[in-house]
Short mmCIF file of C-alpha atoms in Angstrom, two decimals:
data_model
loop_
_atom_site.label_atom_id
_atom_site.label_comp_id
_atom_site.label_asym_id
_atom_site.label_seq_id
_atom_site.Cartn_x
_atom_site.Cartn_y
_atom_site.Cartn_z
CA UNK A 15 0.00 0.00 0.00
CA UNK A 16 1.85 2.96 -0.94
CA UNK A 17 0.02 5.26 1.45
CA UNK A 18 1.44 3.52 4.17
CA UNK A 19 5.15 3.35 2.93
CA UNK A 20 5.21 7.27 2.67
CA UNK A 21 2.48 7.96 5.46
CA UNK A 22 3.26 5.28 7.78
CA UNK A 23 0.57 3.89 10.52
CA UNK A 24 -1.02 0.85 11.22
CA UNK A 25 -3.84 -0.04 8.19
CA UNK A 26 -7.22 -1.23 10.02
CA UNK A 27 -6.37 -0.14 13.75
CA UNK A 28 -10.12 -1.33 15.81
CA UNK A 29 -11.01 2.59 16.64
CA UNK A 30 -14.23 3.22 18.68
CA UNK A 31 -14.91 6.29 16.68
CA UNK A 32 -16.47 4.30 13.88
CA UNK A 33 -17.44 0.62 13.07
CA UNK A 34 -16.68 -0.11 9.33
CA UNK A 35 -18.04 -3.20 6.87
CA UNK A 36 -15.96 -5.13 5.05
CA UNK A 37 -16.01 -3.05 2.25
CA UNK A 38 -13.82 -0.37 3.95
CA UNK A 39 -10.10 -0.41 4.99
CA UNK A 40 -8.24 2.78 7.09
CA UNK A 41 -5.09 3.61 7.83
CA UNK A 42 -4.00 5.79 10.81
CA UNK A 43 -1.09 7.52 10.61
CA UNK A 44 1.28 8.18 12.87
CA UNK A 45 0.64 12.02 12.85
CA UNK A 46 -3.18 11.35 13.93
CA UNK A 47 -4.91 11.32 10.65
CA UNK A 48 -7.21 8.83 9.63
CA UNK A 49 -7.97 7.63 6.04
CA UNK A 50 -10.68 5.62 5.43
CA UNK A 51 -11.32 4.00 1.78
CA UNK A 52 -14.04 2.19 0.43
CA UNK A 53 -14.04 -0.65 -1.70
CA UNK A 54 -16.02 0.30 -5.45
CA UNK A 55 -17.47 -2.67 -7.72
CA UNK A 56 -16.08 -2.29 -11.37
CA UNK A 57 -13.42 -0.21 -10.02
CA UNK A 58 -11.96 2.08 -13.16
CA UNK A 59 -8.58 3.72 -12.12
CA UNK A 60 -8.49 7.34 -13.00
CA UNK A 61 -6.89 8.50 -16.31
CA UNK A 62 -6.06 12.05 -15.46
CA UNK A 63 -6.96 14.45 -16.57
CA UNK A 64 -9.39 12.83 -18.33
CA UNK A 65 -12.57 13.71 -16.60
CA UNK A 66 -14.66 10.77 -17.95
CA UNK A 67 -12.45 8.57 -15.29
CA UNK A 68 -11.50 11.22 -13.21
CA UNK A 69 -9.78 11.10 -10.09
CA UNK A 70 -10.90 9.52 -6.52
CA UNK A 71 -8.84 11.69 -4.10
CA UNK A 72 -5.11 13.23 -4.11
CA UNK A 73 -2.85 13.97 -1.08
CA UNK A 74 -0.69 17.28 -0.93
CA UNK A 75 2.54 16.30 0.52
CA UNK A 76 5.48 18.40 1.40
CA UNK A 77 9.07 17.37 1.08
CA UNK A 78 12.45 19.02 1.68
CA UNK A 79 13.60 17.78 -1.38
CA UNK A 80 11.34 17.59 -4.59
CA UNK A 81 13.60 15.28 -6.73
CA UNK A 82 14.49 13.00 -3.61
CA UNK A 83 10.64 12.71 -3.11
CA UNK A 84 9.74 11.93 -6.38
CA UNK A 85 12.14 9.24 -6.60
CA UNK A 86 11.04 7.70 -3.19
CA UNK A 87 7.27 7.66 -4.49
CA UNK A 88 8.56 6.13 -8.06
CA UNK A 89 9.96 3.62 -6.06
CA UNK A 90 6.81 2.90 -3.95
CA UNK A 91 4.99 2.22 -7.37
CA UNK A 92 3.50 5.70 -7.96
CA UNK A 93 3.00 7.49 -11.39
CA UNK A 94 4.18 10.28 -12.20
CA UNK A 95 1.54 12.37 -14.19
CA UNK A 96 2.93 16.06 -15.09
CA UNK A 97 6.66 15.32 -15.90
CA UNK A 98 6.92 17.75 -18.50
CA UNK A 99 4.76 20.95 -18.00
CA UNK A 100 7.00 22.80 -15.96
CA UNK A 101 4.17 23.46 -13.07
CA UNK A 102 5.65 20.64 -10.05
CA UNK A 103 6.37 22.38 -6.93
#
């Protein structure tokens, strides 16, 4: 799960907050947040920025080191998506 390997946490910590089916997984973090996703029959992955599939949800990360991070994520199995358009920051 590549939320986990940059977020860290423990995926599917019992939490008395909320009781969640089967259909649902979270991940707390170790900074307090909670994510919670949801399992979707006929799942279609996003092909952004086409907005016939468009996209689920995005995180805004910060990182000392743009270049650094972008290699970690590659690594983790992300995509990059805006390699060439001058607009990363």
């Amino acid at each position: 799960m590549l939320h986990r390997s940059l977020l860290g946490g423990v995926v599917n910590q019992p939490d008395p907050r909320w009781s969640l089916g089967e259909g649902w997984a979270t991940l707390h973090t170790d900074g307090g947040f909670v994510l919670a996703f949801q399992r979707v029959d006929n799942y279609q992955p996003p092909r952004w920025p086409d907005s016939a599939h468009p996209q689920q949800f995005h995180l805004d990360l910060e990182v000392k080191d743009l270049e650094q991070g972008q290699t970690d994520v590659l690594k983790r199995g992300a995509t990059l998506l805006d390699s060439d358009d001058g607009q990363r920051s």
